XYZ file of C-alpha atoms in Angstrom:
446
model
C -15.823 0.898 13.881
C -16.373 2.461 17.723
C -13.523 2.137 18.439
C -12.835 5.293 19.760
C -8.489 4.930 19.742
C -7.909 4.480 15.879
C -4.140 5.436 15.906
C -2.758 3.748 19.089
C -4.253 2.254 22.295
C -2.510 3.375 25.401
C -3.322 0.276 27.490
C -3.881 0.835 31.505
C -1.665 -1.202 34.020
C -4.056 -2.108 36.038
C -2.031 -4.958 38.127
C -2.215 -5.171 41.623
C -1.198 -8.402 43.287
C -3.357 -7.501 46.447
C -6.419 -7.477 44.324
C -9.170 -9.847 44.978
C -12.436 -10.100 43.578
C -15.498 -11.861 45.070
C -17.168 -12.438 41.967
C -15.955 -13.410 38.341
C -15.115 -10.981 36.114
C -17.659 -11.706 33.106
C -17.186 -10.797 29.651
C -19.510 -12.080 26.668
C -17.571 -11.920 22.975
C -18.829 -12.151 19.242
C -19.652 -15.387 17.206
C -17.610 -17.295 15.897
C -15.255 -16.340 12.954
C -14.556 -19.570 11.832
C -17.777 -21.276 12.424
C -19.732 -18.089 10.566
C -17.962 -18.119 7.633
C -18.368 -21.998 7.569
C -21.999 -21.717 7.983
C -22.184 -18.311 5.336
C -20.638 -21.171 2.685
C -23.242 -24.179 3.638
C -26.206 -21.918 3.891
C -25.272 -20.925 0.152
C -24.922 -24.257 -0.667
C -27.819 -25.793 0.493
C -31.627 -26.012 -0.860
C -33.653 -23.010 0.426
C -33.598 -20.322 2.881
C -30.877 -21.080 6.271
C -31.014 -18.790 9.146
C -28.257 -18.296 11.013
C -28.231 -16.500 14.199
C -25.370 -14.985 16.376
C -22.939 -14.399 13.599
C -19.854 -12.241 13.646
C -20.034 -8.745 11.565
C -16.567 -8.083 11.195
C -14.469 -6.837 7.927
C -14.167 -10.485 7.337
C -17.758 -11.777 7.607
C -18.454 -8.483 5.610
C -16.740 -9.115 2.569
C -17.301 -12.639 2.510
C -21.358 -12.157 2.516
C -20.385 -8.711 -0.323
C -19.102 -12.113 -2.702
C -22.205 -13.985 -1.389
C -24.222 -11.150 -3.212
C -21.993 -10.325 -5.888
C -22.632 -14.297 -7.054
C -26.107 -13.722 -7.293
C -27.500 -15.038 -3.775
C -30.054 -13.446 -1.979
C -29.036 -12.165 1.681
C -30.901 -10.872 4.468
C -28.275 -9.495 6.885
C -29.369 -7.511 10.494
C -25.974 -6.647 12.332
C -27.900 -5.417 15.647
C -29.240 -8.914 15.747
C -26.488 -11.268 15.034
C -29.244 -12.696 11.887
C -28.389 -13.930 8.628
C -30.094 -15.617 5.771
C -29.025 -17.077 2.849
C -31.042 -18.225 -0.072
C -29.391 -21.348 -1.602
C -30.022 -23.277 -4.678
C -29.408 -26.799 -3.946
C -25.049 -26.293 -4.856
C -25.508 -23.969 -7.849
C -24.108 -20.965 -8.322
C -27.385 -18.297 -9.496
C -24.750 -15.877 -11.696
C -21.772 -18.148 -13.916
C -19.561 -15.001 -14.627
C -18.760 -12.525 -11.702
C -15.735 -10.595 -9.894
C -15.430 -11.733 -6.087
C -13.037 -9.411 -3.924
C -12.477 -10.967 -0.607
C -10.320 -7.918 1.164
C -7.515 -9.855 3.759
C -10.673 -12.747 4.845
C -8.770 -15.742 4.228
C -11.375 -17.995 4.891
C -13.810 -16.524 2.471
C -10.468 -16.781 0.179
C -9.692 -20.247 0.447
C -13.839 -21.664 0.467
C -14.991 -18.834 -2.170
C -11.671 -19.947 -4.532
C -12.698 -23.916 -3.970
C -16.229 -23.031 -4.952
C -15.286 -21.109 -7.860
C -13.136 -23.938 -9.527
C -15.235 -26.593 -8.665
C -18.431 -25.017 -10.444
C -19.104 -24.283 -13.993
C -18.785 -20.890 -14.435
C -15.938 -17.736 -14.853
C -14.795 -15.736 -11.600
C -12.404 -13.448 -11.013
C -10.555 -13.108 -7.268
C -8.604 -10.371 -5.807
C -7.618 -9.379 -2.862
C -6.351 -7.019 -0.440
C -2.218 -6.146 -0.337
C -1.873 -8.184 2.786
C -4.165 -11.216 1.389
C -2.057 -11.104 -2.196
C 0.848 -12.167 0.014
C -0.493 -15.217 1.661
C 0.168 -18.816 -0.005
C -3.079 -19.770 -2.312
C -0.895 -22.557 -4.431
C -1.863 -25.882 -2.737
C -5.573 -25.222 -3.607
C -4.962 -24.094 -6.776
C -3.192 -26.849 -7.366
C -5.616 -29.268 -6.280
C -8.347 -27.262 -8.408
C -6.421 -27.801 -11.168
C -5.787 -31.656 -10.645
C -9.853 -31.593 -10.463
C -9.868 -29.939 -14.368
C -10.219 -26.193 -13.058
C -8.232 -23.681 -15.102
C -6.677 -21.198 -13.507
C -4.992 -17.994 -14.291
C -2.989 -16.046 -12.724
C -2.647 -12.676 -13.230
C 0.341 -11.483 -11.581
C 2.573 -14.006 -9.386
C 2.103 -17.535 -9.807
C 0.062 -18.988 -6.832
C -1.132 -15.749 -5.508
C -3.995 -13.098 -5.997
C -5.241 -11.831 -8.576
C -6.353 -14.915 -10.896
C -9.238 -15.944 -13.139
C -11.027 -19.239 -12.316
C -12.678 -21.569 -14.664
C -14.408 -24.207 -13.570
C -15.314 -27.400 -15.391
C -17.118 -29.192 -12.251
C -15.318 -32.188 -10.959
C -13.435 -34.058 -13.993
C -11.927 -36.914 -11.647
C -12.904 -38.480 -8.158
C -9.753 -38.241 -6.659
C -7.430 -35.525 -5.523
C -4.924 -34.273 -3.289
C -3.771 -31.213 -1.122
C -1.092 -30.385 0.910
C -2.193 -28.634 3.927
C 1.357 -27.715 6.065
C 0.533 -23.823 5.405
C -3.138 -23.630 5.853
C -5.854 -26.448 7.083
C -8.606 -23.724 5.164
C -7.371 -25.535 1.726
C -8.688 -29.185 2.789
C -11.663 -27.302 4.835
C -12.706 -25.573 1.413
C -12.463 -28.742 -0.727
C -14.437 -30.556 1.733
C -17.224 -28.500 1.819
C -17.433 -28.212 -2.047
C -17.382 -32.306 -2.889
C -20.672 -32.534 -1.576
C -21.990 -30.720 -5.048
C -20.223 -32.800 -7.231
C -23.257 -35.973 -7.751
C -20.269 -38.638 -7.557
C -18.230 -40.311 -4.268
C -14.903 -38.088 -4.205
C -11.989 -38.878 -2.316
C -9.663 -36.416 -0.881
C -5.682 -37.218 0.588
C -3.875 -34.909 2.465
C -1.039 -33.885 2.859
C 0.640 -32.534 6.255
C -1.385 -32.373 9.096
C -1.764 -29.301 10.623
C -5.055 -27.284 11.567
C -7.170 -30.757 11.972
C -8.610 -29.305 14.949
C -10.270 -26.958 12.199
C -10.722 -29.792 10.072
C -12.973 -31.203 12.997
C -14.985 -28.558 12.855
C -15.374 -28.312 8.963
C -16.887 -32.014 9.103
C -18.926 -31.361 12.154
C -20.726 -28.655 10.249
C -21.146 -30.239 7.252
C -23.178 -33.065 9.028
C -25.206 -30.548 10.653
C -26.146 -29.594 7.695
C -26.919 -33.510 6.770
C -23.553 -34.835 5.352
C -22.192 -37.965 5.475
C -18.174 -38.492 5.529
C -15.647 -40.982 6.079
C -12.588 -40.337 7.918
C -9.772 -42.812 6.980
C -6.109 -43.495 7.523
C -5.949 -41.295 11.036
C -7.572 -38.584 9.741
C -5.239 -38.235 6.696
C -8.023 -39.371 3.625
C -11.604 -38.108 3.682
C -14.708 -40.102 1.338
C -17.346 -37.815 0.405
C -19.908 -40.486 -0.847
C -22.130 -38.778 -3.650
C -25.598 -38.281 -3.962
C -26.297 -35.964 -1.335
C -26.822 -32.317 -0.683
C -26.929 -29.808 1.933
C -30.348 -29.022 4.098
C -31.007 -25.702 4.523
C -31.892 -24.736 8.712
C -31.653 -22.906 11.462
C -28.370 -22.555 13.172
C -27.026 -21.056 16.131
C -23.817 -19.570 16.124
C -20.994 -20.387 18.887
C -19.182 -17.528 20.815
C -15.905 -16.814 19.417
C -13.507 -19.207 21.793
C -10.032 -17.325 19.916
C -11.555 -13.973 21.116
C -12.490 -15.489 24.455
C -9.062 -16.597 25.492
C -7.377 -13.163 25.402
C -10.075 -12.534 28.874
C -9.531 -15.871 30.229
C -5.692 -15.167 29.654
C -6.443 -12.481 32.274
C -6.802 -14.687 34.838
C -3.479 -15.957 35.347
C -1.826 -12.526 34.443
C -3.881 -10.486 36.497
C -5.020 -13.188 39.346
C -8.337 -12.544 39.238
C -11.596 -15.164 37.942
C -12.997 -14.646 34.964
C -16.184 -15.751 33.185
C -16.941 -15.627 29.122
C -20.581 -16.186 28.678
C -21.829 -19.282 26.996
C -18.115 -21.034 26.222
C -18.873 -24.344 27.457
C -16.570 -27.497 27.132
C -18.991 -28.678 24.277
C -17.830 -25.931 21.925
C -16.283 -27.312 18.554
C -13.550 -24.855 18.307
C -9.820 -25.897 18.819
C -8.811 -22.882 20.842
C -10.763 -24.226 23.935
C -7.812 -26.562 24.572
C -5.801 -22.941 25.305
C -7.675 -23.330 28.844
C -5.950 -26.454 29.703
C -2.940 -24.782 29.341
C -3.942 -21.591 31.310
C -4.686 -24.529 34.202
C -1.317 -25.774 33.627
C 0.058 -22.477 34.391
C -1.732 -22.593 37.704
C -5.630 -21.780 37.185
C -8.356 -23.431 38.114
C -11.207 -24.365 35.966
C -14.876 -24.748 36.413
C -17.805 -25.560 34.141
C -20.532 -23.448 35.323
C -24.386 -22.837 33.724
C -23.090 -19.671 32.163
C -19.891 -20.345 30.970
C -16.288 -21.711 31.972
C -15.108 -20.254 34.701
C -10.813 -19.729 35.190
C -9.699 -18.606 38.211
C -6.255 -17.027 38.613
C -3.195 -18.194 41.048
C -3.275 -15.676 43.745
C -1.304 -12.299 43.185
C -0.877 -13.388 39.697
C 2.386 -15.421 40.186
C 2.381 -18.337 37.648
C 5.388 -20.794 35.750
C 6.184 -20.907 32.049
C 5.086 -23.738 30.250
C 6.574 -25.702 26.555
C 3.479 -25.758 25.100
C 2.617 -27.440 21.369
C -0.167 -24.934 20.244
C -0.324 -26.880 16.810
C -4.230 -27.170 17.814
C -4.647 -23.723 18.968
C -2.294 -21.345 17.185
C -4.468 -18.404 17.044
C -3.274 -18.412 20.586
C 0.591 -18.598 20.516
C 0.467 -14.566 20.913
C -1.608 -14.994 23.740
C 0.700 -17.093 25.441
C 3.804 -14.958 24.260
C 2.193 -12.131 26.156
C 2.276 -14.168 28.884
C 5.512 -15.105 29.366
C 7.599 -12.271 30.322
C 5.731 -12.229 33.739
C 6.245 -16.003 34.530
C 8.691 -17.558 37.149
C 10.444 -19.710 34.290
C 10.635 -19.678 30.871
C 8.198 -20.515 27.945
C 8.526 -22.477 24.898
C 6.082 -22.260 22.351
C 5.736 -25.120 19.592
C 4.538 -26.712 16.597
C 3.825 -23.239 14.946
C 5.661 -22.809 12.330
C 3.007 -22.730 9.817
C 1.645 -18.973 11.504
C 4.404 -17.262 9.578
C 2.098 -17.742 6.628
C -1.173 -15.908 8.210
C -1.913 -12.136 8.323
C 1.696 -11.775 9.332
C 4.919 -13.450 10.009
C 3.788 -14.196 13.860
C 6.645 -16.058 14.982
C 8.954 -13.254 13.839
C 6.292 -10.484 15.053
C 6.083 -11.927 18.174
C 10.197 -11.741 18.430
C 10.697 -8.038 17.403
C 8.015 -7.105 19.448
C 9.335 -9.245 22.881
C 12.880 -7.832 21.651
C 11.387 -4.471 21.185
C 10.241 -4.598 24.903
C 13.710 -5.803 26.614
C 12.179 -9.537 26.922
C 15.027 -12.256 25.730
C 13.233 -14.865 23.293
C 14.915 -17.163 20.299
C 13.182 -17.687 17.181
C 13.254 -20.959 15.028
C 11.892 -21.931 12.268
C 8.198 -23.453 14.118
C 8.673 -22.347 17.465
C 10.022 -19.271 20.209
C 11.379 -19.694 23.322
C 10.667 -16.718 25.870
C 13.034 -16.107 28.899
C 11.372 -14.081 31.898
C 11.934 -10.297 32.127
C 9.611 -7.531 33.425
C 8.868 -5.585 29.513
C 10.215 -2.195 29.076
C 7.584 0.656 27.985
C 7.369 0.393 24.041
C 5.400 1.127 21.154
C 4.102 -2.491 19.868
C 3.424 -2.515 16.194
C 0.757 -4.817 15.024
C 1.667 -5.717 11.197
C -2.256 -5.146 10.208
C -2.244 -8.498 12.634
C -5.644 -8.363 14.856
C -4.170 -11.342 16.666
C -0.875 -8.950 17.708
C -3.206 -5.638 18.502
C -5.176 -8.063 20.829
C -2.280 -10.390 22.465
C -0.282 -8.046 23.500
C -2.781 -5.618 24.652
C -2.860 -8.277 27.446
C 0.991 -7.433 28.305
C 0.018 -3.681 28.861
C -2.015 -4.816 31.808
C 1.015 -5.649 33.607
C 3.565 -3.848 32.213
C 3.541 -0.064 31.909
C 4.279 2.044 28.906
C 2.630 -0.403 26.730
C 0.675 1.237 23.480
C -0.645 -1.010 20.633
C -0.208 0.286 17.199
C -2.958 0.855 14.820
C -5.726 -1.101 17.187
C -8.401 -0.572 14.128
C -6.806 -3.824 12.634
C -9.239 -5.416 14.950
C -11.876 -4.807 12.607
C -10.942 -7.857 10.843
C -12.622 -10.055 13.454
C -13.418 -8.433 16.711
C -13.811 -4.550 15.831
C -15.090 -3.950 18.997
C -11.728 -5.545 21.083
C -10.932 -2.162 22.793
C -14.162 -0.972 23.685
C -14.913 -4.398 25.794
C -11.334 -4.155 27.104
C -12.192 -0.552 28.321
C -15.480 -1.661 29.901
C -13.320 -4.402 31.353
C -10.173 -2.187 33.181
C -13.450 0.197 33.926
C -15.285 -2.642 36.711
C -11.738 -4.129 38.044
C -11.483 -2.132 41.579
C -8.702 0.725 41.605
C -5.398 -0.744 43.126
C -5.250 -2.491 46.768
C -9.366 -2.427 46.908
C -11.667 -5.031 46.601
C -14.462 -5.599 45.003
């Protein structure tokens, strides 16, 4: 990793109400996490050699294309380039005995777990400390409904555990998605091997904006599904199979927002290079709120362009983030500079990701002097210029990067162990450098 502050990040208030700017701050970010590891799973799954080009290398991506290998697949991987290829074999899996270890990736968790139990074949799963702790049940339970066996090795429902799959031994099954939309995502994007129509219910509803994006891909790839009951039962007719392409990664939209969050917080415009309102991922609705606060948007050739409320002065907004919850830090940081107070809702299933965000994001507002409440799926944050504090991150990239955003305002702000970033955006602190490093000084304009 370059980043060159692996301890703590001092972050640079660099906020200046005078400041204008006659041209957009532009920033260009990495592909897509969630639509890389997507296409890393279809490319594997499909019938010959897929291409895929601008994916994120992360700690992630890494040790999801280390399991690609490990099960016998051949990879051609050029970080400098953004290029991938995957050799697939038409749904089968080359080696039927192997050891996957997936690190804290739960993506490659959930899909590589799904695969396993819905082949033929013996694989063992671990994980890293922080991955062991995050809810697996559901799928497993579905996996096992489908004739899977599955043991675990130390908690019930949790990392380490032995899959045996059997194929699919009945047409019909069910999973309850209220902690994590990558169960129904993974499923999904396994039925198309099994040579039979299957039918999938949910239950819950949360993460469907990734669940839009699952079925996109798939008929990219040349899948046919049926959406009934609002969304809530999927038909995966049989007899087809994934084609193996060329595909083009999208810029990562979650990274994107922490610069366009600049905009309101530091009143300046701001420009992310090829996001465009045609982009698949659910964190593109984050925008609309950022107008809601007071920016202004703009579809432009390059990108979307936000432009900031003038000296940075902007209102608090109750916001449900249920389609966008990578950014409910983002907006947390936020808050303690708006005019009235913001309510953040419809997250309470982010206490079951890399951390225990809701109550991260209160000890570290708390930690800083800012008055929020916690409940069970949502905060409420009362204005209150932060105090200078030491924000720790919980191996959370999503809490190094949010509230790296508060230090721009605030002063005395340093981010904890900033090398969690590595998990999906190692590079976070070396673009936010280059970032503070072409803003004008204080009361100058560019």
């Amino acid at each position: 990793m370059s980043n060159p502050h692996p301890g703590s990040y001092a972050v640079p208030c660099i906020f200046d109400p005078k400041r204008t700017l006659a041209s957009p701050l532009t920033v260009s970010v990495p592909g897509s996490k969630s639509i890389t590891n997507r296409a890393m799973l279809l490319a594997l799954l499909a019938d010959g050699v897929t291409t895929l080009e601008g994916c994120l290398f992360s700690d992630d991506s890494r040790h999801f294309l280390a399991c690609v290998r490990d099960l016998g697949f051949p990879v051609r991987a050029d970080e400098k380039t953004g290029a991938v290829s995957i050799t697939g074999f038409g749904g089968r899996i080359p080696k039927k005995e192997a050891s996957l270890y997936v690190g804290s990736a739960g993506t490659a968790a959930r899909f590589l777990t799904a695969l396993a139990g819905t082949s033929h074949g013996v694989y063992h799963l671990d994980a890293s400390l922080q991955m062991r702790r995050r809810p697996m049940a559901p799928l497993l339970a579905s996996l096992r409904e489908l004739g899977a066996e599955i043991i675990c090795e130390d908690r019930e429902g949790f990392f380490p555990f032995t899959v045996k799959g059997h194929g699919f031994c009945r047409r019909n099954l069910t999973v309850n998605i209220e902690q994590s939309s990558q169960f129904l995502s993974a499923l999904l994007i396994a039925a198309v091997c099994s040579n039979q129509d299957i039918s999938i219910q949910t239950q819950g509803s949360h993460g469907m904006s990734y669940i839009a994006i699952t079925t996109r891909m798939m008929e990219q790839f040349g899948i046919r599904i049926q959406t009934h009951d609002q969304g809530r039962s999927f038909l995966i007719p049989g007899g087809q199979s994934y084609q193996a392409r060329h595909y083009q990664i999208e810029p990562d939209v979650s990274a994107a927002c922490y610069f366009y969050a600049m905009a309101p917080l530091l009143g300046i415009p701001v420009l992310v290079e090829n996001v465009h309102w045609s982009s698949m991922q659910g964190d593109i609705q984050f925008l609309q709120l950022l107008v809601r606060m007071g920016c202004l948007l703009t579809e432009t050739e390059k990108g979307i362009l936000l432009e900031g409320p003038a000296g940075g002065v902007y209102d608090g907004i109750t916001a449900d983030l249920s389609a966008c919850s990578d950014q409910a830090i983002t907006l947390a940081a936020l808050a303690p500079f708006a005019n009235t107070p913001t309510v953040i809702t419809e997250i309470g299933h982010i206490r079951y990701q890399e951390s225990d965000r809701i109550a991260a994001i209160a000890a570290e507002l708390t930690r800083m002097g800012v008055p929020c409440r916690e409940e069970p799926d949502r905060i409420t944050i009362w204005p209150k210029p932060p105090y200078a504090a030491a924000v720790q991150t919980y191996d959370d990239h999503r809490m190094a990067m949010g509230f790296s955003l508060t230090g721009l305002r605030a002063s005395g702000i340093v981010i904890e162990d900033p090398g969690c970033c590595r998990k999906t955006f190692e590079t976070y602190f070396d673009v936010l450098d280059d970032v503070v490093s072409r803003l004008p000084s204080k009361k100058t304009a560019l």
